[in-house]
PDB file of C-alpha atoms in Angstrom:
ATOM      1  CA  UNK A 146     -30.424  -5.332  -9.149  1.00 45.00           C
ATOM      2  CA  UNK A 147     -27.684  -7.918  -9.238  1.00 48.00           C
ATOM      3  CA  UNK A 148     -26.005  -7.798  -5.767  1.00 45.00           C
ATOM      4  CA  UNK A 149     -22.916  -9.545  -7.112  1.00 45.00           C
ATOM      5  CA  UNK A 150     -22.204  -6.869  -9.732  1.00 48.00           C
ATOM      6  CA  UNK A 151     -19.549  -4.278  -8.889  1.00 49.00           C
ATOM      7  CA  UNK A 152     -20.622  -1.099 -10.614  1.00 52.00           C
ATOM      8  CA  UNK A 153     -18.890   1.539  -8.468  1.00 52.00           C
ATOM      9  CA  UNK A 154     -16.001   1.626 -10.957  1.00 52.00           C
ATOM     10  CA  UNK A 155     -18.403   2.424 -13.799  1.00 50.00           C
ATOM     11  CA  UNK A 156     -19.669   5.656 -12.313  1.00 48.00           C
ATOM     12  CA  UNK A 157     -18.148   9.050 -13.013  1.00 42.00           C
ATOM     13  CA  UNK A 158     -16.517   9.787  -9.680  1.00 59.00           C
ATOM     14  CA  UNK A 159     -15.783  13.300 -10.898  1.00 78.00           C
ATOM     15  CA  UNK A 160     -12.604  13.957  -8.926  1.00 91.00           C
ATOM     16  CA  UNK A 161      -9.061  12.840  -8.206  1.00 95.00           C
ATOM     17  CA  UNK A 162      -9.093  10.526  -5.172  1.00 95.00           C
ATOM     18  CA  UNK A 163      -6.054  12.318  -3.730  1.00 95.00           C
ATOM     19  CA  UNK A 164      -6.726  16.037  -4.168  1.00 93.00           C
ATOM     20  CA  UNK A 165     -10.260  16.327  -5.523  1.00 92.00           C
ATOM     21  CA  UNK A 166      -9.049  17.766  -8.818  1.00 93.00           C
ATOM     22  CA  UNK A 167      -9.977  16.858 -12.374  1.00 93.00           C
ATOM     23  CA  UNK A 168      -9.652  13.046 -12.838  1.00 93.00           C
ATOM     24  CA  UNK A 169      -7.617  13.191 -16.050  1.00 91.00           C
ATOM     25  CA  UNK A 170      -5.962   9.790 -15.638  1.00 94.00           C
ATOM     26  CA  UNK A 171      -6.271   6.373 -14.062  1.00 93.00           C
ATOM     27  CA  UNK A 172      -3.600   5.219 -11.619  1.00 95.00           C
ATOM     28  CA  UNK A 173      -2.778   1.672 -10.593  1.00 96.00           C
ATOM     29  CA  UNK A 174      -3.366   0.740  -6.962  1.00 96.00           C
ATOM     30  CA  UNK A 175      -0.714  -0.166  -6.013  1.00 97.00           C
ATOM     31  CA  UNK A 176       1.692   1.393  -8.546  1.00 97.00           C
ATOM     32  CA  UNK A 177       3.596  -1.076 -10.691  1.00 97.00           C
ATOM     33  CA  UNK A 178       6.956  -0.058  -9.192  1.00 98.00           C
ATOM     34  CA  UNK A 179       6.072  -2.258  -6.200  1.00 98.00           C
ATOM     35  CA  UNK A 180       5.292  -5.255  -8.418  1.00 98.00           C
ATOM     36  CA  UNK A 181       7.115  -7.529 -10.851  1.00 97.00           C
ATOM     37  CA  UNK A 182       6.147  -8.632 -14.333  1.00 96.00           C
ATOM     38  CA  UNK A 183       3.904 -10.269 -15.292  1.00 96.00           C
ATOM     39  CA  UNK A 184       1.557  -7.923 -13.507  1.00 96.00           C
ATOM     40  CA  UNK A 185      -1.745  -9.162 -12.047  1.00 94.00           C
ATOM     41  CA  UNK A 186      -4.519  -9.108 -14.621  1.00 91.00           C
ATOM     42  CA  UNK A 187      -6.953  -7.603 -12.111  1.00 88.00           C
ATOM     43  CA  UNK A 188      -4.700  -4.816 -10.823  1.00 94.00           C
ATOM     44  CA  UNK A 189      -6.917  -2.066  -9.446  1.00 93.00           C
ATOM     45  CA  UNK A 190      -7.088   1.478 -10.769  1.00 95.00           C
ATOM     46  CA  UNK A 191      -8.366   4.729  -9.272  1.00 95.00           C
ATOM     47  CA  UNK A 192      -9.126   8.144 -10.730  1.00 95.00           C
ATOM     48  CA  UNK A 193      -6.315  10.691 -10.424  1.00 96.00           C
ATOM     49  CA  UNK A 194      -5.350  14.065 -11.816  1.00 95.00           C
ATOM     50  CA  UNK A 195      -2.202  14.317 -13.900  1.00 94.00           C
ATOM     51  CA  UNK A 196      -0.321  16.160 -11.152  1.00 94.00           C
ATOM     52  CA  UNK A 197      -0.999  13.534  -8.480  1.00 94.00           C
ATOM     53  CA  UNK A 198      -0.426  10.660 -10.882  1.00 93.00           C
ATOM     54  CA  UNK A 199       3.053  11.922 -11.683  1.00 93.00           C
ATOM     55  CA  UNK A 200       3.823  13.822  -8.476  1.00 93.00           C
ATOM     56  CA  UNK A 201       4.328  10.745  -6.307  1.00 95.00           C
ATOM     57  CA  UNK A 202       6.352   8.718  -8.816  1.00 95.00           C
ATOM     58  CA  UNK A 203       9.834   9.598  -7.546  1.00 96.00           C
ATOM     59  CA  UNK A 204       8.890   8.944  -3.925  1.00 96.00           C
ATOM     60  CA  UNK A 205       7.320   5.605  -4.866  1.00 97.00           C
ATOM     61  CA  UNK A 206      10.464   4.633  -6.741  1.00 98.00           C
ATOM     62  CA  UNK A 207      12.563   5.666  -3.742  1.00 98.00           C
ATOM     63  CA  UNK A 208      10.530   3.510  -1.344  1.00 98.00           C
ATOM     64  CA  UNK A 209      10.545   0.468  -3.628  1.00 98.00           C
ATOM     65  CA  UNK A 210      14.313   0.789  -4.112  1.00 98.00           C
ATOM     66  CA  UNK A 211      14.992   1.447  -0.436  1.00 98.00           C
ATOM     67  CA  UNK A 212      13.162  -1.711   0.632  1.00 98.00           C
ATOM     68  CA  UNK A 213      15.040  -3.829  -1.914  1.00 98.00           C
ATOM     69  CA  UNK A 214      18.400  -2.317  -0.896  1.00 98.00           C
ATOM     70  CA  UNK A 215      17.750  -3.040   2.775  1.00 97.00           C
ATOM     71  CA  UNK A 216      16.704  -6.611   2.047  1.00 96.00           C
ATOM     72  CA  UNK A 217      19.747  -7.199  -0.185  1.00 97.00           C
ATOM     73  CA  UNK A 218      22.139  -5.212   2.022  1.00 96.00           C
ATOM     74  CA  UNK A 219      23.508  -3.230  -0.905  1.00 96.00           C
ATOM     75  CA  UNK A 220      22.779  -0.470  -3.415  1.00 97.00           C
ATOM     76  CA  UNK A 221      24.642  -2.206  -6.217  1.00 97.00           C
ATOM     77  CA  UNK A 222      22.322  -3.012  -9.148  1.00 97.00           C
ATOM     78  CA  UNK A 223      23.909  -6.447  -9.627  1.00 97.00           C
ATOM     79  CA  UNK A 224      22.952  -7.377  -6.060  1.00 97.00           C
ATOM     80  CA  UNK A 225      19.246  -6.746  -6.538  1.00 98.00           C
ATOM     81  CA  UNK A 226      16.700  -9.556  -6.881  1.00 96.00           C
ATOM     82  CA  UNK A 227      14.287  -7.402  -8.856  1.00 97.00           C
ATOM     83  CA  UNK A 228      15.263  -6.355 -12.370  1.00 97.00           C
ATOM     84  CA  UNK A 229      13.130  -3.222 -12.174  1.00 97.00           C
ATOM     85  CA  UNK A 230      14.939  -2.027  -9.070  1.00 98.00           C
ATOM     86  CA  UNK A 231      18.351  -2.888 -10.516  1.00 98.00           C
ATOM     87  CA  UNK A 232      17.538  -0.660 -13.481  1.00 97.00           C
ATOM     88  CA  UNK A 233      16.346   2.198 -11.258  1.00 98.00           C
ATOM     89  CA  UNK A 234      19.513   2.077  -9.149  1.00 98.00           C
ATOM     90  CA  UNK A 235      21.599   2.803 -12.215  1.00 97.00           C
ATOM     91  CA  UNK A 236      20.502   6.392 -11.632  1.00 96.00           C
ATOM     92  CA  UNK A 237      23.545   7.779  -9.763  1.00 96.00           C
ATOM     93  CA  UNK A 238      21.597  10.301  -7.673  1.00 97.00           C
ATOM     94  CA  UNK A 239      19.077   7.747  -6.441  1.00 97.00           C
ATOM     95  CA  UNK A 240      21.735   5.157  -5.573  1.00 97.00           C
ATOM     96  CA  UNK A 241      23.851   7.779  -3.792  1.00 97.00           C
ATOM     97  CA  UNK A 242      20.866   9.027  -1.817  1.00 97.00           C
ATOM     98  CA  UNK A 243      20.038   5.562  -0.533  1.00 98.00           C
ATOM     99  CA  UNK A 244      23.701   4.771   0.114  1.00 97.00           C
ATOM    100  CA  UNK A 245      23.928   7.807   2.425  1.00 97.00           C
ATOM    101  CA  UNK A 246      21.227   6.172   4.540  1.00 96.00           C
ATOM    102  CA  UNK A 247      23.444   3.176   5.203  1.00 96.00           C
ATOM    103  CA  UNK A 248      25.694   3.019   8.268  1.00 96.00           C
ATOM    104  CA  UNK A 249      27.528   0.449  10.361  1.00 93.00           C
ATOM    105  CA  UNK A 250      26.950   0.664  14.123  1.00 93.00           C
ATOM    106  CA  UNK A 251      28.657  -1.854  16.394  1.00 93.00           C
ATOM    107  CA  UNK A 252      29.199  -4.094  13.420  1.00 91.00           C
ATOM    108  CA  UNK A 253      25.540  -4.010  12.439  1.00 92.00           C
ATOM    109  CA  UNK A 254      24.258  -2.555   9.161  1.00 94.00           C
ATOM    110  CA  UNK A 255      21.607   0.112   9.720  1.00 95.00           C
ATOM    111  CA  UNK A 256      19.499   2.047   7.216  1.00 96.00           C
ATOM    112  CA  UNK A 257      17.905   5.427   7.994  1.00 96.00           C
ATOM    113  CA  UNK A 258      14.786   5.925   5.938  1.00 96.00           C
ATOM    114  CA  UNK A 259      13.330   9.338   5.038  1.00 97.00           C
ATOM    115  CA  UNK A 260      10.319   9.178   7.338  1.00 97.00           C
ATOM    116  CA  UNK A 261       8.309  12.092   5.956  1.00 96.00           C
ATOM    117  CA  UNK A 262       8.780  10.879   2.399  1.00 97.00           C
ATOM    118  CA  UNK A 263       7.668   7.342   3.208  1.00 98.00           C
ATOM    119  CA  UNK A 264       4.724   8.534   5.307  1.00 98.00           C
ATOM    120  CA  UNK A 265       3.506  10.632   2.394  1.00 97.00           C
ATOM    121  CA  UNK A 266       3.563   7.641   0.052  1.00 98.00           C
ATOM    122  CA  UNK A 267       1.911   5.272   2.515  1.00 98.00           C
ATOM    123  CA  UNK A 268      -0.938   7.718   3.082  1.00 98.00           C
ATOM    124  CA  UNK A 269      -1.383   8.015  -0.675  1.00 97.00           C
ATOM    125  CA  UNK A 270      -1.425   4.226  -1.091  1.00 98.00           C
ATOM    126  CA  UNK A 271      -3.948   3.868   1.716  1.00 98.00           C
ATOM    127  CA  UNK A 272      -6.295   6.396   0.109  1.00 97.00           C
ATOM    128  CA  UNK A 273      -6.186   4.514  -3.179  1.00 97.00           C
ATOM    129  CA  UNK A 274      -6.984   1.187  -1.498  1.00 96.00           C
ATOM    130  CA  UNK A 275      -9.950   2.594   0.446  1.00 94.00           C
ATOM    131  CA  UNK A 276     -11.308   4.199  -2.687  1.00 94.00           C
ATOM    132  CA  UNK A 277     -10.845   1.031  -4.733  1.00 94.00           C
ATOM    133  CA  UNK A 278     -12.333  -1.360  -2.178  1.00 92.00           C
ATOM    134  CA  UNK A 279     -14.955   0.778  -0.405  1.00 89.00           C
ATOM    135  CA  UNK A 280     -15.659   3.593  -2.900  1.00 87.00           C
ATOM    136  CA  UNK A 281     -15.156   5.959   0.031  1.00 85.00           C
ATOM    137  CA  UNK A 282     -12.806   8.744   1.069  1.00 87.00           C
ATOM    138  CA  UNK A 283     -11.242   8.446   4.562  1.00 91.00           C
ATOM    139  CA  UNK A 284     -11.947  11.210   7.066  1.00 89.00           C
ATOM    140  CA  UNK A 285     -10.369  12.616  10.211  1.00 93.00           C
ATOM    141  CA  UNK A 286      -6.829  13.083  11.501  1.00 96.00           C
ATOM    142  CA  UNK A 287      -4.435  10.697   9.772  1.00 97.00           C
ATOM    143  CA  UNK A 288      -1.811   8.560  11.507  1.00 97.00           C
ATOM    144  CA  UNK A 289       0.907   6.576   9.712  1.00 98.00           C
ATOM    145  CA  UNK A 290       3.047   3.790  11.206  1.00 97.00           C
ATOM    146  CA  UNK A 291       5.538   1.485   9.528  1.00 97.00           C
ATOM    147  CA  UNK A 292       8.183  -0.969  10.682  1.00 96.00           C
ATOM    148  CA  UNK A 293      10.187  -3.961   9.417  1.00 97.00           C
ATOM    149  CA  UNK A 294       7.987  -7.000   9.880  1.00 97.00           C
ATOM    150  CA  UNK A 295      10.837  -9.166  11.170  1.00 94.00           C
ATOM    151  CA  UNK A 296      11.504  -6.682  13.989  1.00 94.00           C
ATOM    152  CA  UNK A 297       8.105  -7.384  15.511  1.00 94.00           C
ATOM    153  CA  UNK A 298       7.551 -10.071  18.069  1.00 95.00           C
ATOM    154  CA  UNK A 299       5.521 -13.115  17.047  1.00 95.00           C
ATOM    155  CA  UNK A 300       2.624 -11.731  19.068  1.00 94.00           C
ATOM    156  CA  UNK A 301       2.780  -8.322  17.374  1.00 94.00           C
ATOM    157  CA  UNK A 302       3.000  -9.929  13.936  1.00 95.00           C
ATOM    158  CA  UNK A 303      -0.137 -11.913  14.735  1.00 93.00           C
ATOM    159  CA  UNK A 304      -1.918  -8.732  15.827  1.00 92.00           C
ATOM    160  CA  UNK A 305      -0.861  -6.979  12.639  1.00 94.00           C
ATOM    161  CA  UNK A 306      -2.392  -9.650  10.425  1.00 92.00           C
ATOM    162  CA  UNK A 307      -5.491 -10.229  12.516  1.00 83.00           C
ATOM    163  CA  UNK A 308      -8.666  -8.243  12.010  1.00 64.00           C
ATOM    164  CA  UNK A 309      -9.257  -6.805  15.468  1.00 53.00           C
ATOM    165  CA  UNK A 310     -11.723  -4.179  14.284  1.00 51.00           C
ATOM    166  CA  UNK A 311     -15.314  -4.277  15.502  1.00 44.00           C
ATOM    167  CA  UNK A 312     -18.062  -5.926  13.420  1.00 46.00           C
ATOM    168  CA  UNK A 313     -19.448  -3.831  10.570  1.00 45.00           C
ATOM    169  CA  UNK A 314     -21.868  -1.241  11.975  1.00 44.00           C
ATOM    170  CA  UNK A 315     -23.194  -0.181   8.582  1.00 45.00           C
ATOM    171  CA  UNK A 316     -22.928  -1.959   5.268  1.00 47.00           C
ATOM    172  CA  UNK A 317     -20.631  -0.524   2.598  1.00 50.00           C
ATOM    173  CA  UNK A 318     -22.046   1.255  -0.434  1.00 53.00           C
ATOM    174  CA  UNK A 319     -24.045  -0.939  -2.800  1.00 50.00           C
ATOM    175  CA  UNK A 320     -21.881  -1.808  -5.776  1.00 52.00           C
ATOM    176  CA  UNK A 321     -18.549  -1.559  -3.978  1.00 54.00           C
ATOM    177  CA  UNK A 322     -16.202  -4.527  -3.596  1.00 55.00           C
ATOM    178  CA  UNK A 323     -16.697  -4.449   0.161  1.00 51.00           C
ATOM    179  CA  UNK A 324     -20.472  -4.716  -0.276  1.00 53.00           C
ATOM    180  CA  UNK A 325     -20.046  -7.850  -2.376  1.00 50.00           C
ATOM    181  CA  UNK A 326     -17.861  -9.387   0.352  1.00 54.00           C
ATOM    182  CA  UNK A 327     -20.374  -8.497   3.058  1.00 47.00           C
ATOM    183  CA  UNK A 328     -23.303  -9.885   1.072  1.00 50.00           C
ATOM    184  CA  UNK A 329     -21.446 -13.195   0.742  1.00 50.00           C
ATOM    185  CA  UNK A 330     -20.713 -13.293   4.476  1.00 48.00           C
ATOM    186  CA  UNK A 331     -17.030 -12.461   4.101  1.00 46.00           C
ATOM    187  CA  UNK A 332     -17.302  -9.761   6.780  1.00 42.00           C
ATOM    188  CA  UNK A 333     -17.113 -12.550   9.367  1.00 40.00           C
ATOM    189  CA  UNK A 334     -13.711 -13.694   8.162  1.00 44.00           C
ATOM    190  CA  UNK A 335     -10.532 -12.717   9.956  1.00 41.00           C
ATOM    191  CA  UNK A 336      -6.778 -12.775   9.464  1.00 43.00           C
ATOM    192  CA  UNK A 337      -5.298 -13.548   6.063  1.00 43.00           C
ATOM    193  CA  UNK A 338      -8.753 -14.321   4.649  1.00 48.00           C
ATOM    194  CA  UNK A 339      -9.535 -10.591   4.620  1.00 75.00           C
ATOM    195  CA  UNK A 340      -6.197  -9.512   3.161  1.00 90.00           C
ATOM    196  CA  UNK A 341      -5.983  -8.873  -0.554  1.00 93.00           C
ATOM    197  CA  UNK A 342      -2.804 -10.362  -2.024  1.00 95.00           C
ATOM    198  CA  UNK A 343      -1.964  -8.283  -5.083  1.00 97.00           C
ATOM    199  CA  UNK A 344       1.197 -10.274  -5.834  1.00 97.00           C
ATOM    200  CA  UNK A 345       2.856 -12.929  -3.612  1.00 96.00           C
ATOM    201  CA  UNK A 346       6.024 -11.708  -1.883  1.00 96.00           C
ATOM    202  CA  UNK A 347       5.493  -8.217  -3.321  1.00 97.00           C
ATOM    203  CA  UNK A 348       2.344  -6.555  -2.018  1.00 98.00           C
ATOM    204  CA  UNK A 349      -0.747  -7.243   0.067  1.00 97.00           C
ATOM    205  CA  UNK A 350      -3.187  -5.028   1.936  1.00 97.00           C
ATOM    206  CA  UNK A 351      -6.183  -4.974   4.279  1.00 94.00           C
ATOM    207  CA  UNK A 352      -8.938  -2.334   4.335  1.00 93.00           C
ATOM    208  CA  UNK A 353     -11.476  -1.595   7.065  1.00 90.00           C
ATOM    209  CA  UNK A 354     -14.132   1.048   7.727  1.00 86.00           C
ATOM    210  CA  UNK A 355     -13.057   1.218  11.387  1.00 84.00           C
ATOM    211  CA  UNK A 356     -13.016   4.802  12.688  1.00 86.00           C
ATOM    212  CA  UNK A 357     -12.455   7.117   9.760  1.00 90.00           C
ATOM    213  CA  UNK A 358     -10.732   4.362   7.785  1.00 93.00           C
ATOM    214  CA  UNK A 359      -7.954   1.815   8.324  1.00 94.00           C
ATOM    215  CA  UNK A 360      -5.471   0.304   5.867  1.00 96.00           C
ATOM    216  CA  UNK A 361      -2.655  -2.135   6.557  1.00 97.00           C
ATOM    217  CA  UNK A 362      -0.070  -2.999   3.927  1.00 98.00           C
ATOM    218  CA  UNK A 363       2.834  -5.415   3.662  1.00 98.00           C
ATOM    219  CA  UNK A 364       5.308  -4.333   0.994  1.00 98.00           C
ATOM    220  CA  UNK A 365       8.011  -6.656  -0.286  1.00 97.00           C
ATOM    221  CA  UNK A 366       7.286  -9.093   2.572  1.00 97.00           C
ATOM    222  CA  UNK A 367       9.379  -6.643   4.594  1.00 97.00           C
ATOM    223  CA  UNK A 368       7.679  -3.351   5.427  1.00 98.00           C
ATOM    224  CA  UNK A 369       4.580  -3.591   7.612  1.00 98.00           C
ATOM    225  CA  UNK A 370       2.500  -0.420   7.353  1.00 98.00           C
ATOM    226  CA  UNK A 371      -0.625   0.928   9.001  1.00 97.00           C
ATOM    227  CA  UNK A 372      -2.545   4.066   8.075  1.00 97.00           C
ATOM    228  CA  UNK A 373      -5.675   5.082   9.950  1.00 96.00           C
ATOM    229  CA  UNK A 374      -7.928   8.078  10.369  1.00 96.00           C
ATOM    230  CA  UNK A 375      -9.543   9.129  13.663  1.00 92.00           C
ATOM    231  CA  UNK A 376     -12.773  11.120  13.520  1.00 83.00           C
TER     232      UNK A 376
END
């Protein structure tokens, strides 16, 4: 057996990673709405049913657009840095929905995000990353946290990027990406060395087997996210 060969992707997983249904399609992890062209050549994919593949699309578009609007301070397409988001905001209903989240309080611009909607998407993203990296499904009660990175203190930002989880108690499944990293000694690395940068300034994430599963994500260099499961 070649320990450096990743063969978990070659097996018939037999189910959608999100609902356990028929895996009719492959979905990018993360979805392309969070990335810019040209897309990474090694962008991950996971098995998904048609319903899950399409059912999260509007919420993913909302989150990607919301982040860009907050960063740019506007919902006007011409103000966007990302062409994909500028195009999406030409949808009147989407632009109006995000604009309603904007308010001015004591001269400061504030944005009120739809918490349940974002939490749903972040949990979905976390599941796809754990499946892609560890070939595992998370277990236990799920908790979702997210916050603007710049609102954290320097100390809290350091804690977010550091790997403070305990050493690996059991090795990941043979053939998974995590197993390859462990076999090369990468399990001893910490901080940015264990983060996977999908696309600079757009998306990066960290996956751990701690507890029932732990995923941290940084989206658009703005939104710091953490999803974890307690068993």
